[in-house]
JSON list of C-alpha atoms and ligand atoms in Angstrom, two decimals:
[
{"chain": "A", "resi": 207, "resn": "UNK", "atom": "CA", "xyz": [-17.47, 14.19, 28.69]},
{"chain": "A", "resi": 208, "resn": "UNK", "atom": "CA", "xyz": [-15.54, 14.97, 25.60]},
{"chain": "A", "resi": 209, "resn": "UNK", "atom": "CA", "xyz": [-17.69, 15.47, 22.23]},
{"chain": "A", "resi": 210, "resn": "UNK", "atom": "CA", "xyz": [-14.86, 14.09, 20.01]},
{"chain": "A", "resi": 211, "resn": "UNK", "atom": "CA", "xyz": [-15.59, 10.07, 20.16]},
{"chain": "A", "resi": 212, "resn": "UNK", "atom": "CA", "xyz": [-12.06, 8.20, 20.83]},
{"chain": "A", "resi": 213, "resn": "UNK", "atom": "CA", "xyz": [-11.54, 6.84, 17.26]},
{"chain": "A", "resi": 214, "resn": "UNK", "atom": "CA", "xyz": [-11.07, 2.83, 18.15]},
{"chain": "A", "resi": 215, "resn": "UNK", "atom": "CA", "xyz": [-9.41, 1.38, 15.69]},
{"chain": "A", "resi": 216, "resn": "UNK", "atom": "CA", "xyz": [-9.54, -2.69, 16.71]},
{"chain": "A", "resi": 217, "resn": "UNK", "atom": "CA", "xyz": [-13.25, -1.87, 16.39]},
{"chain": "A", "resi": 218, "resn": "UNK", "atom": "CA", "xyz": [-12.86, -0.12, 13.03]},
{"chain": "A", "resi": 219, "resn": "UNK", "atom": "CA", "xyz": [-10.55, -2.49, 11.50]},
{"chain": "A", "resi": 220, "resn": "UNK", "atom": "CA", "xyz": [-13.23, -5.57, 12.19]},
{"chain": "A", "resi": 221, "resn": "UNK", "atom": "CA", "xyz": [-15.40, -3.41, 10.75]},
{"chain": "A", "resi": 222, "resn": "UNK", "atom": "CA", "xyz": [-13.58, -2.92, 7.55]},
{"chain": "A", "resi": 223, "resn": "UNK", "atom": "CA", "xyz": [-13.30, -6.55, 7.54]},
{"chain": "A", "resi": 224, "resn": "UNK", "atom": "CA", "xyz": [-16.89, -7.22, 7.76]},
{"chain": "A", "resi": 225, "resn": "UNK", "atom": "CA", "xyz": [-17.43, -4.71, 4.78]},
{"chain": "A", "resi": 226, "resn": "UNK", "atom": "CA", "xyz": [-14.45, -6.01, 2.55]},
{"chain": "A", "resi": 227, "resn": "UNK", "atom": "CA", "xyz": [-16.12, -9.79, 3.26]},
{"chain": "A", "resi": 228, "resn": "UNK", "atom": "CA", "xyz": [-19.55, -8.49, 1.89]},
{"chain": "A", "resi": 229, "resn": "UNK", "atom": "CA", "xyz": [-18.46, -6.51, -0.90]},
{"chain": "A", "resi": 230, "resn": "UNK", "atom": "CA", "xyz": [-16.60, -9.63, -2.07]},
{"chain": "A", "resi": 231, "resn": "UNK", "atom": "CA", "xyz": [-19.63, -11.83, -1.75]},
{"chain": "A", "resi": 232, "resn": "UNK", "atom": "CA", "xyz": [-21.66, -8.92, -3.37]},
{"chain": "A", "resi": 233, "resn": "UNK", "atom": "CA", "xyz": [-19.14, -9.48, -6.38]},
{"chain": "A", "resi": 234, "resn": "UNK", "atom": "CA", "xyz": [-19.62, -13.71, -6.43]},
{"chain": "A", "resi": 235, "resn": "UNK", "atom": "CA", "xyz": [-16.97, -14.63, -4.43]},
{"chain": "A", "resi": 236, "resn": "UNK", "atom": "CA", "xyz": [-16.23, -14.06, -0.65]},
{"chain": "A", "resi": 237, "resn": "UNK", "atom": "CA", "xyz": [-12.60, -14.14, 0.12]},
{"chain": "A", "resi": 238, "resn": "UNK", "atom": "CA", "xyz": [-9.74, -11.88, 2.08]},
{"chain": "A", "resi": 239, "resn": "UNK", "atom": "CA", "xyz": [-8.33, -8.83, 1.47]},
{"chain": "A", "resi": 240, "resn": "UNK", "atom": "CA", "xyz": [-5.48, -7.80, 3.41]},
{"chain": "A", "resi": 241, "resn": "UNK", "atom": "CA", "xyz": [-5.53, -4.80, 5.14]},
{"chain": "A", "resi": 242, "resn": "UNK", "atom": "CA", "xyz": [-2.65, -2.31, 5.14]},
{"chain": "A", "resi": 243, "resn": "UNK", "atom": "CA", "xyz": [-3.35, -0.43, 8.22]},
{"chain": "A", "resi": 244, "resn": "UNK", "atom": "CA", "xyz": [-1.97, 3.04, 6.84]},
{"chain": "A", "resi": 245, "resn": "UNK", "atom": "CA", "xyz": [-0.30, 4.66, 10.08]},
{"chain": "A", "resi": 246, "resn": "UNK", "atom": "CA", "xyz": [1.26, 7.54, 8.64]},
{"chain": "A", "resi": 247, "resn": "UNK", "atom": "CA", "xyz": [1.20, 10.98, 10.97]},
{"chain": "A", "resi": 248, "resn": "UNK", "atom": "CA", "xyz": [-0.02, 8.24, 13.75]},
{"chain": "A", "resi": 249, "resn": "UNK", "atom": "CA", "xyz": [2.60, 7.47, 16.41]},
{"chain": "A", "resi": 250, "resn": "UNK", "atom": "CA", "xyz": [3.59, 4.61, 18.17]},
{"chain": "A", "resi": 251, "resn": "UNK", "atom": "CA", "xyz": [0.30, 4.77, 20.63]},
{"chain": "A", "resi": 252, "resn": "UNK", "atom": "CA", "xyz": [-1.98, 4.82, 18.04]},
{"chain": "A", "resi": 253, "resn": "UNK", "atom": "CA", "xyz": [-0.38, 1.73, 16.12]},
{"chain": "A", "resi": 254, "resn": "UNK", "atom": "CA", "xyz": [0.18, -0.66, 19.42]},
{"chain": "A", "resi": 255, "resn": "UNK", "atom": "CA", "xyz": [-3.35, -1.31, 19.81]},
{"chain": "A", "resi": 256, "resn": "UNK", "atom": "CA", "xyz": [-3.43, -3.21, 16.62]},
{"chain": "A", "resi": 257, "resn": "UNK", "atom": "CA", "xyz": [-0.49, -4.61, 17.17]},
{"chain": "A", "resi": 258, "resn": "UNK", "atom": "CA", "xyz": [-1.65, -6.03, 20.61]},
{"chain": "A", "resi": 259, "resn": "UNK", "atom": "CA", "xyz": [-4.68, -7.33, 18.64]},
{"chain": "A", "resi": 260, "resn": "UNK", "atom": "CA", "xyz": [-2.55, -9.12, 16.04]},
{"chain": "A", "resi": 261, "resn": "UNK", "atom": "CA", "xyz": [-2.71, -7.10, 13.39]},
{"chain": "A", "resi": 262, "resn": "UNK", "atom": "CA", "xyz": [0.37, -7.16, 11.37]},
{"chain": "A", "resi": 263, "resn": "UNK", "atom": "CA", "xyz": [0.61, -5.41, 8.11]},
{"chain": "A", "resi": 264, "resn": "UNK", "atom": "CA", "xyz": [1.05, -1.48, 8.00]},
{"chain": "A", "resi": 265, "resn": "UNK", "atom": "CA", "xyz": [1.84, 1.42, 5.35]},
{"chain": "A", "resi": 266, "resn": "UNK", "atom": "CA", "xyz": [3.61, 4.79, 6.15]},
{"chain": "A", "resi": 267, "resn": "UNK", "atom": "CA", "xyz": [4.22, 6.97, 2.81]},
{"chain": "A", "resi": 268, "resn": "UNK", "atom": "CA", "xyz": [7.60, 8.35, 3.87]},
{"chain": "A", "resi": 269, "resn": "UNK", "atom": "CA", "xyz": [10.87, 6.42, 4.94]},
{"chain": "A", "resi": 270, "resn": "UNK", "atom": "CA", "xyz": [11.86, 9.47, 7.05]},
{"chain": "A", "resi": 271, "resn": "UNK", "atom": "CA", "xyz": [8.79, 9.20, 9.11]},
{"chain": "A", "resi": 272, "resn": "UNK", "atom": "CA", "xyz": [8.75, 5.39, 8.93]},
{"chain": "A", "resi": 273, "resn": "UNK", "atom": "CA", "xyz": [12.36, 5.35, 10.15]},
{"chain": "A", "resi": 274, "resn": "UNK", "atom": "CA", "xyz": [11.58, 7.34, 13.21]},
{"chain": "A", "resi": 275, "resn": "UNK", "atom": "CA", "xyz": [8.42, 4.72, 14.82]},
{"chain": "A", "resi": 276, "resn": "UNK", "atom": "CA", "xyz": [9.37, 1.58, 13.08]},
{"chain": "A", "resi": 277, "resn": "UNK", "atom": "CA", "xyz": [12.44, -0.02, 14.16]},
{"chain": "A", "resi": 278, "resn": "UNK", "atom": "CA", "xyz": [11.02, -0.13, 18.03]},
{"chain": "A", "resi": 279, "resn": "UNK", "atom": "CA", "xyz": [7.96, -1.70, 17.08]},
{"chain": "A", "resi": 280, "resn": "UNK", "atom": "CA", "xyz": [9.71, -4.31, 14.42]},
{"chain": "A", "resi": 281, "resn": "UNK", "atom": "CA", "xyz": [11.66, -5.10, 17.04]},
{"chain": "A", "resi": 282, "resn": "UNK", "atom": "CA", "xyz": [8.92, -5.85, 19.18]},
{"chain": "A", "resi": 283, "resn": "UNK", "atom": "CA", "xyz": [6.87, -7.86, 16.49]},
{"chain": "A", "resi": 284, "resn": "UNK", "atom": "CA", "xyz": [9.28, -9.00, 14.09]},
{"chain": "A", "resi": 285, "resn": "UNK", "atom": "CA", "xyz": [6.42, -10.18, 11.79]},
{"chain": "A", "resi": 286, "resn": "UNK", "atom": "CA", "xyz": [5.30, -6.95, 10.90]},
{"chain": "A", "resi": 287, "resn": "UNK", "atom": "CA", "xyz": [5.20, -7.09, 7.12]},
{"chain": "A", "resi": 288, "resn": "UNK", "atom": "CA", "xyz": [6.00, -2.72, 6.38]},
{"chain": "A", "resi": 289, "resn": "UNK", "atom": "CA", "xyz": [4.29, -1.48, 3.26]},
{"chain": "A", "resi": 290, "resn": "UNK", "atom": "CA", "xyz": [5.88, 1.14, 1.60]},
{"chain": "A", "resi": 291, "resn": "UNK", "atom": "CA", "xyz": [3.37, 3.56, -0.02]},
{"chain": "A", "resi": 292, "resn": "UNK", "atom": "CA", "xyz": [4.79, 6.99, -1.03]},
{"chain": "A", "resi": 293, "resn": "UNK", "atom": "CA", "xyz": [6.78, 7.75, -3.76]},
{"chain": "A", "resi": 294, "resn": "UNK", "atom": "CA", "xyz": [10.72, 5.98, -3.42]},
{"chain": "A", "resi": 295, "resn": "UNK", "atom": "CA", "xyz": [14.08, 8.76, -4.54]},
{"chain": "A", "resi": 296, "resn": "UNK", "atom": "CA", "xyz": [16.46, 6.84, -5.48]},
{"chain": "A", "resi": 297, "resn": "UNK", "atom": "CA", "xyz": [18.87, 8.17, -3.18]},
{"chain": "A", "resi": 298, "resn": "UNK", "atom": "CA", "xyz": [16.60, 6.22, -0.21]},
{"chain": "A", "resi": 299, "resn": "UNK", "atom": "CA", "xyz": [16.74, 2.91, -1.58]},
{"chain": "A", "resi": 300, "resn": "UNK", "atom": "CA", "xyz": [19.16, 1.80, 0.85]},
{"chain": "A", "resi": 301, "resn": "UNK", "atom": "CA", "xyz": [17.26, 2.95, 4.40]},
{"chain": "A", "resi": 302, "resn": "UNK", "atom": "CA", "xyz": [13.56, 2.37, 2.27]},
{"chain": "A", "resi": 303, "resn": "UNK", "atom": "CA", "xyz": [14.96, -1.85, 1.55]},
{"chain": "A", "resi": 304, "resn": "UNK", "atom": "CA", "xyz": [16.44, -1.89, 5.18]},
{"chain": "A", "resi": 305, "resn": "UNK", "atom": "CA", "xyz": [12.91, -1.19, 6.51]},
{"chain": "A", "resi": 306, "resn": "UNK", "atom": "CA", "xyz": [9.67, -1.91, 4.45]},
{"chain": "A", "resi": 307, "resn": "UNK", "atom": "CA", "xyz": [9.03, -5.22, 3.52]},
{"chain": "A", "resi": 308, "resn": "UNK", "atom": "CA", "xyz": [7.15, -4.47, 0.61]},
{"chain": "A", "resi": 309, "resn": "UNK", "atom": "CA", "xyz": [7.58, -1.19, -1.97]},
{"chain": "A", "resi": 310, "resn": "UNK", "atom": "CA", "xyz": [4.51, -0.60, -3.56]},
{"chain": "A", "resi": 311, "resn": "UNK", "atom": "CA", "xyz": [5.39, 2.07, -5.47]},
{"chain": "A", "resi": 312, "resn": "UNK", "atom": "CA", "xyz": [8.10, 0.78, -8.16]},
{"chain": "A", "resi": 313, "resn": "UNK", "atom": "CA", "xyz": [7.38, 3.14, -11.48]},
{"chain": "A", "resi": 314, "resn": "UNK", "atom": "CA", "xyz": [10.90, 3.67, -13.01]},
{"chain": "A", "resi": 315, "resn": "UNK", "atom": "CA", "xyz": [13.73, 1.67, -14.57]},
{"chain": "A", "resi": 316, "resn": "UNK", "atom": "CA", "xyz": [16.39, 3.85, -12.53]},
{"chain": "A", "resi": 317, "resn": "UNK", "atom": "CA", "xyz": [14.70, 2.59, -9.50]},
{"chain": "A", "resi": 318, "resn": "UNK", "atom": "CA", "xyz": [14.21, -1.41, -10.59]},
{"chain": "A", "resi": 319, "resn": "UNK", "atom": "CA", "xyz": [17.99, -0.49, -10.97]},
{"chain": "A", "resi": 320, "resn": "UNK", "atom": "CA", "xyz": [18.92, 0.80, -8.01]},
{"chain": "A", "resi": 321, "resn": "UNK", "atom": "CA", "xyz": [16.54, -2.09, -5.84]},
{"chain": "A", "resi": 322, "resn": "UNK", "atom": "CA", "xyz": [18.10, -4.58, -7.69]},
{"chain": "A", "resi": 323, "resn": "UNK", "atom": "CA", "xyz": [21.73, -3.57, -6.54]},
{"chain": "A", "resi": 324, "resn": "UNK", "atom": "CA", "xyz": [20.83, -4.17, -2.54]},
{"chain": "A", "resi": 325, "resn": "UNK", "atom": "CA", "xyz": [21.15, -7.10, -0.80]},
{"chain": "A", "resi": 326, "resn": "UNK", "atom": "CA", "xyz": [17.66, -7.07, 0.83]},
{"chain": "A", "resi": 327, "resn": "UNK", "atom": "CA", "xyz": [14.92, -8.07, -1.58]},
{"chain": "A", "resi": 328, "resn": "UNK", "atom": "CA", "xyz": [11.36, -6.82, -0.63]},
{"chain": "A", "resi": 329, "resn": "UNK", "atom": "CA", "xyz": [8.41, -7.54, -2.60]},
{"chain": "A", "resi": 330, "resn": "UNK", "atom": "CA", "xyz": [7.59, -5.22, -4.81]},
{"chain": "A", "resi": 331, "resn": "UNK", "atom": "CA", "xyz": [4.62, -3.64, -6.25]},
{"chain": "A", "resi": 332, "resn": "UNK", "atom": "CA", "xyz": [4.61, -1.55, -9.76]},
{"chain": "A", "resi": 333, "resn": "UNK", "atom": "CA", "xyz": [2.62, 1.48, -9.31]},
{"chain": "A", "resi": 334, "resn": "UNK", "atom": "CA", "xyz": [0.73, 2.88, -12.48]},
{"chain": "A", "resi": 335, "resn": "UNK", "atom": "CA", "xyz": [-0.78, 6.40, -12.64]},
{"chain": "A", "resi": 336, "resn": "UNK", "atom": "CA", "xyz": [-3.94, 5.04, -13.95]},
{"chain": "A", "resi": 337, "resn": "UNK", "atom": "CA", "xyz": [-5.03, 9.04, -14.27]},
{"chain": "A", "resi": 338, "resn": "UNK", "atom": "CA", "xyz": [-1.99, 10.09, -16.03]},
{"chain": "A", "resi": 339, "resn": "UNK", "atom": "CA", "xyz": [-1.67, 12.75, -13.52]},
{"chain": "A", "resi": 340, "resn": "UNK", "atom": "CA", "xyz": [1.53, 14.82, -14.31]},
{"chain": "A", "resi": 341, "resn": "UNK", "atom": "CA", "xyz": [2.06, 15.61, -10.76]},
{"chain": "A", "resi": 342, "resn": "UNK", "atom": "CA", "xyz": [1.59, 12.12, -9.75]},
{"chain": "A", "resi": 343, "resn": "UNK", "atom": "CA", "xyz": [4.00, 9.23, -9.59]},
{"chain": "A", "resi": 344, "resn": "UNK", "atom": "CA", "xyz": [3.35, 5.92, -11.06]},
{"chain": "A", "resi": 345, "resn": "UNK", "atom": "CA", "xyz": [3.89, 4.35, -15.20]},
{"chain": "A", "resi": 346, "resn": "UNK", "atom": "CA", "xyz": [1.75, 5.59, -17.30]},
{"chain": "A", "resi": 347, "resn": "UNK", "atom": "CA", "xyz": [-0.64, 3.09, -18.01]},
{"chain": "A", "resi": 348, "resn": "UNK", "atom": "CA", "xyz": [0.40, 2.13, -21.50]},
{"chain": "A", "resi": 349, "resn": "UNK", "atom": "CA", "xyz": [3.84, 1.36, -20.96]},
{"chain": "A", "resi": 350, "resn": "UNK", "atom": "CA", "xyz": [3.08, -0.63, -17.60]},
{"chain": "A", "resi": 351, "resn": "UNK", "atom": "CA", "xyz": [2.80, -4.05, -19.12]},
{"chain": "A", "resi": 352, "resn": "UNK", "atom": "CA", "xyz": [6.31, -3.15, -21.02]},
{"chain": "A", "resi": 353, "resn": "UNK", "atom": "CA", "xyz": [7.94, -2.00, -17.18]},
{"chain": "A", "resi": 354, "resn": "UNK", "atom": "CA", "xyz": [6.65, -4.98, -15.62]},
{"chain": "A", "resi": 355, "resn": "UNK", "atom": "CA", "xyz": [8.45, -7.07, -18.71]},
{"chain": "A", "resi": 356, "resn": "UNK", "atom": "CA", "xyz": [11.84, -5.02, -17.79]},
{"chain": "A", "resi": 357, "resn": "UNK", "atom": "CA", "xyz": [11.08, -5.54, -13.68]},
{"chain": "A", "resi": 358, "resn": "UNK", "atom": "CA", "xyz": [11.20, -9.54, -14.60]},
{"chain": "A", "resi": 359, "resn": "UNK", "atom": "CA", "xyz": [14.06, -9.17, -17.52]},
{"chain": "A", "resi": 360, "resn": "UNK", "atom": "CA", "xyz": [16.13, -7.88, -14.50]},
{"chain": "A", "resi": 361, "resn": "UNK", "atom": "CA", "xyz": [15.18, -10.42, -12.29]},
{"chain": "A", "resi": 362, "resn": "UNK", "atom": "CA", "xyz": [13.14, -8.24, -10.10]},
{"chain": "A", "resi": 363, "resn": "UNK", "atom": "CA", "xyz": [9.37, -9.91, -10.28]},
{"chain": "A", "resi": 364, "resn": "UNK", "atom": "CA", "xyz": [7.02, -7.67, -8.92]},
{"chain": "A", "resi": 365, "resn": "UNK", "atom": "CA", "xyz": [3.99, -9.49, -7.16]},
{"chain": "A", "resi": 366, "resn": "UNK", "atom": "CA", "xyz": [1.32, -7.17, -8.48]},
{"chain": "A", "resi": 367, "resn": "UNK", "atom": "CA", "xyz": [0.08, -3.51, -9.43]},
{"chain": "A", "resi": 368, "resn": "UNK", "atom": "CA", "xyz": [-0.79, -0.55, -7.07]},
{"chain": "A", "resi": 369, "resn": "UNK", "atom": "CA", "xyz": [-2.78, 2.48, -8.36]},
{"chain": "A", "resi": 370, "resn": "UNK", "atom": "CA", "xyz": [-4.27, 5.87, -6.35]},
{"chain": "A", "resi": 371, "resn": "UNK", "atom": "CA", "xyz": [-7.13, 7.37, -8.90]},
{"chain": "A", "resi": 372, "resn": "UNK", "atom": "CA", "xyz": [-7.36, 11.09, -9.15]},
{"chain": "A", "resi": 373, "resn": "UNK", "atom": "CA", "xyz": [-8.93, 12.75, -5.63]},
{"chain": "A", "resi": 374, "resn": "UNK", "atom": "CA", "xyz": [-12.01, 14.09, -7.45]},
{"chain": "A", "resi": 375, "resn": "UNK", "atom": "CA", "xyz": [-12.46, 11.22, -9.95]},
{"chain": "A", "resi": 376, "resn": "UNK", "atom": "CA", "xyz": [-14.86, 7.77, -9.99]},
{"chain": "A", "resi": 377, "resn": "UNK", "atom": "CA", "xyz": [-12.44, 5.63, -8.84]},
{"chain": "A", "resi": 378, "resn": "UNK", "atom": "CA", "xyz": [-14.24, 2.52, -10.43]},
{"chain": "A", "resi": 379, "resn": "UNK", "atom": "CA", "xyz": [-12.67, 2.89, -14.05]},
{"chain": "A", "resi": 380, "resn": "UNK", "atom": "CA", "xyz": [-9.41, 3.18, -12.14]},
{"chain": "A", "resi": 381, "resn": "UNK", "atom": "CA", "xyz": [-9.41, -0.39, -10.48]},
{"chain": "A", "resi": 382, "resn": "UNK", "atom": "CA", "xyz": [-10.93, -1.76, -13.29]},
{"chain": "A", "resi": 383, "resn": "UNK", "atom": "CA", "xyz": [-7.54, -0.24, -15.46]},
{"chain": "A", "resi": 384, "resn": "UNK", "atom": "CA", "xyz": [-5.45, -1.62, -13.09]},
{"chain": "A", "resi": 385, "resn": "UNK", "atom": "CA", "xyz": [-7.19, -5.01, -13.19]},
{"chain": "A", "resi": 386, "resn": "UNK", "atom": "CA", "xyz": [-6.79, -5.45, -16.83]},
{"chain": "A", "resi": 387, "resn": "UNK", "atom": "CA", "xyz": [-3.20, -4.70, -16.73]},
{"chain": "A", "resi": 388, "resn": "UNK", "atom": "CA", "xyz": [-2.48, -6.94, -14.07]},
{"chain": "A", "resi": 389, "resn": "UNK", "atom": "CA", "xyz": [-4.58, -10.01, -15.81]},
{"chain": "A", "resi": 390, "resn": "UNK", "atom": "CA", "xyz": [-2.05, -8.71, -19.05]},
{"chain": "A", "resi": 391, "resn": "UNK", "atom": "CA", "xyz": [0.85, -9.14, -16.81]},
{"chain": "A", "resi": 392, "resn": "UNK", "atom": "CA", "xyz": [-0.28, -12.28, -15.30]},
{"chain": "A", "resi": 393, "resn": "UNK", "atom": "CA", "xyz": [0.44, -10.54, -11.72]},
{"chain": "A", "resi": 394, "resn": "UNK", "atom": "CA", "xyz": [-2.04, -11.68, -8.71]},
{"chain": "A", "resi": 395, "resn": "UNK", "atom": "CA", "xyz": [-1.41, -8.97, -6.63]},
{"chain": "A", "resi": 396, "resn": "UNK", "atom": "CA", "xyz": [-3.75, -5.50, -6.83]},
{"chain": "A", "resi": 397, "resn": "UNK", "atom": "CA", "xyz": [-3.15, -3.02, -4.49]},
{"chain": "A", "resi": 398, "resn": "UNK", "atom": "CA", "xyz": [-6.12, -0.25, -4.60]},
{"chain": "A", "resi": 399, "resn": "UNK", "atom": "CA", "xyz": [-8.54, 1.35, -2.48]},
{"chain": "A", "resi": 400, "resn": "UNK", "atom": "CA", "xyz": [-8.46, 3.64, 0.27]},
{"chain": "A", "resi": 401, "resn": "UNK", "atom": "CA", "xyz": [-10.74, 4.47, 3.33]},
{"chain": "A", "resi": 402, "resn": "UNK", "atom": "CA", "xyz": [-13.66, 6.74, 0.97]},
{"chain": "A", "resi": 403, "resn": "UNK", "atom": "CA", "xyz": [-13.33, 3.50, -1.78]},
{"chain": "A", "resi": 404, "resn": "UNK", "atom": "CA", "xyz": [-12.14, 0.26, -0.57]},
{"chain": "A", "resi": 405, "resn": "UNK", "atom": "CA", "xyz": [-15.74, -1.71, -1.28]},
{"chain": "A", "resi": 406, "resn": "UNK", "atom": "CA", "xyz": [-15.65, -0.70, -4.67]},
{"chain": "A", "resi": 407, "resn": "UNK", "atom": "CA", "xyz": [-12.10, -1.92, -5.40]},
{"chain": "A", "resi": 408, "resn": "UNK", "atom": "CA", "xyz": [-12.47, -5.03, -3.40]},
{"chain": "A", "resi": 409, "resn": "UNK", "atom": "CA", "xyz": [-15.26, -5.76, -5.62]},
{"chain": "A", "resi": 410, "resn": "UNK", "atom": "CA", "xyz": [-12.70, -4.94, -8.78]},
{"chain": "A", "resi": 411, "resn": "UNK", "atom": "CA", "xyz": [-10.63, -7.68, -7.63]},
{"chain": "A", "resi": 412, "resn": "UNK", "atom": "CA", "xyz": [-8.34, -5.74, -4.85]},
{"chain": "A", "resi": 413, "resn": "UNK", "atom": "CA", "xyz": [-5.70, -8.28, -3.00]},
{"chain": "A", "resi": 414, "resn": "UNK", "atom": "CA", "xyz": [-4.61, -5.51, -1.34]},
{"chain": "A", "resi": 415, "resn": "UNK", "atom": "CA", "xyz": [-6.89, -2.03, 0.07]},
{"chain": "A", "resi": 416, "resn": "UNK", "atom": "CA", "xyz": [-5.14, 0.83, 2.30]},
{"chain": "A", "resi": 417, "resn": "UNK", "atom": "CA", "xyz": [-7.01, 2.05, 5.20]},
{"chain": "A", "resi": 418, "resn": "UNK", "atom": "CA", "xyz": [-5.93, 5.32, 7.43]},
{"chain": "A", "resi": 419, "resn": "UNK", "atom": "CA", "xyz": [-8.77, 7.64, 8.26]},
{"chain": "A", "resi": 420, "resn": "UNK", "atom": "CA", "xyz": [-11.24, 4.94, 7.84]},
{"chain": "A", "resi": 421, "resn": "UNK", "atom": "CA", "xyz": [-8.86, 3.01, 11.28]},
{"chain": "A", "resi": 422, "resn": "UNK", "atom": "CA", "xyz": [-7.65, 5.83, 12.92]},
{"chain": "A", "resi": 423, "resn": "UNK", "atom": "CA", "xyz": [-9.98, 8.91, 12.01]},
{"chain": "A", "resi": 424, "resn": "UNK", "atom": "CA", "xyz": [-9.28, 12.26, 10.07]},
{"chain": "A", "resi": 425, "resn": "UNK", "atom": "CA", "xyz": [-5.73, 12.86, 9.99]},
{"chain": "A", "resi": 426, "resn": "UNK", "atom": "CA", "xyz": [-4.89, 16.05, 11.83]},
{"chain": "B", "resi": 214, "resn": "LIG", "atom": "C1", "xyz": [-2.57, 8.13, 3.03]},
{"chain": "B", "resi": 214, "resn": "LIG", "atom": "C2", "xyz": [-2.65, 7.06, 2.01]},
{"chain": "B", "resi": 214, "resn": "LIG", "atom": "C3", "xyz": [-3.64, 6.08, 2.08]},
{"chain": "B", "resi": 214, "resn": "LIG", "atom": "C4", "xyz": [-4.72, 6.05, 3.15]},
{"chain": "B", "resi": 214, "resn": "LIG", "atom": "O1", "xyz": [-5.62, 7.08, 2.93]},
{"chain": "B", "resi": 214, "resn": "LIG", "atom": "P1", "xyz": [-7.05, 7.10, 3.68]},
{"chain": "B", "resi": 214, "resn": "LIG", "atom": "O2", "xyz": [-7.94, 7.83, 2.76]},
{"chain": "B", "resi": 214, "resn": "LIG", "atom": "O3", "xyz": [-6.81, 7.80, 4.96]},
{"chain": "B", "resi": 214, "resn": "LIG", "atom": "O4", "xyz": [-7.45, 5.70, 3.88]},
{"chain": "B", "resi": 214, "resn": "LIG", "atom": "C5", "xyz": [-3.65, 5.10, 1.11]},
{"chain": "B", "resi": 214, "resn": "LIG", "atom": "N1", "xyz": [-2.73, 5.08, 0.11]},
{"chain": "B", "resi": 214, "resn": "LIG", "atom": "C6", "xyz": [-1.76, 6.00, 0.02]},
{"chain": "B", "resi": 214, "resn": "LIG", "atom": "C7", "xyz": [-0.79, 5.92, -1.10]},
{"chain": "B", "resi": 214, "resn": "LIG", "atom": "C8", "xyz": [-1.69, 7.03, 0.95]},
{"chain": "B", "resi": 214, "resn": "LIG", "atom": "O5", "xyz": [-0.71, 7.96, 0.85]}
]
């Protein structure tokens, strides 16, 4: 008998569900959150199990990686919706809009630029760097509301915010930053939470949390 428990991640994911469903009722109002299974390092054994339960919306942080398990499983269920999560070069615009169905992490005019100049038009999310983090991506949190403005004066309307606090940080002032900006901005969609925080951002009004260790396990 091994001592490492197989990780089962059907089981885990109606877990999360359960929690996200009490942690909104705990905040006044049950109601869904969707789920972005987060499958990056995972390969195409780990994901098919949730895909043969009907789960259909994932996140990978890197088109490289994305590119190389994706197509074959798109394929297979075209109604995968593909979260992109990581940060976006400009230079992979092209392969990221071919693939993900949703870019999470727009945080520069170059970039609103170059999306707006393909053919494909996924959904968009602006990311904001709620912790003003130098090394971290995202607009800093003041000139948000003025990015999203220039998104929509382009005619690129993004559906709603996406944040990831600092590691060592309470990530409750965070969500509730993001919140605010998005009521500003009159944008429904807030992506934010992870696997160690997705009760507490559910509660802060998260449309949107990203689970990977807390489906899959510890990332190797
Ligand atoms: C890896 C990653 C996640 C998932 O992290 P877990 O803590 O494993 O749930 C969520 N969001 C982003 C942006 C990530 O890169």
């Amino acid at each position: 008998m091994s001592l490492v428990q197989a990780v089962d991640p059907v089981a885990r994911l109606a877990e999360a569900r359960a929690r996200l469903k009490a942690a909104t009722a705990e905040a006044g109002a049950e109601r869904d959150v969707e789920i972005v299974a987060v499958t990056k390092t995972h390969g195409p054994e780990a994901i098919r199990p949730l895909l043969r339960a009907g789960h259909r919306v994932f996140g990978e942080n890197r088109v490289q990686e994305a590119e190389a398990k994706w197509p074959a499983l798109k394929a297979e269920y075209p109604d995968v919706v593909l979260h992109l999560i990581g940060p976006l070069q400009t230079n992979k615009v092209r392969e990221a809009v071919a693939l993900f169905d949703v870019i999470e992490t727009l945080d520069r005019p170059r970039l609103a630029d170059a999306l707006m100049r393909q053919e494909r038009r996924p959904t968009v999310f602006v990311q904001v760097n709620t912790g003003e983090e130098p090394q971290k991506a995202g607009a800093p949190p003041l000139e948000a509301e003025a990015f999203v403005e220039a998104c929509r004066a382009r005619g690129l309307a993004p559906a709603g915010l996406m944040c990831i606090p600092p590691v060592d940080a309470d990530p409750a002032p965070h969500f509730a930053l993001l919140a605010t900006i998005a009521r500003r901005s009159g944008l429904k969609g807030l992506s934010m939470g992870m696997s160690g925080d997705y009760e507490i951002a559910a509660q802060l009004g998260a449309s949107h949390v990203r689970l990977g260790s807390a489906l899959f396990g510890p990332r190797g």
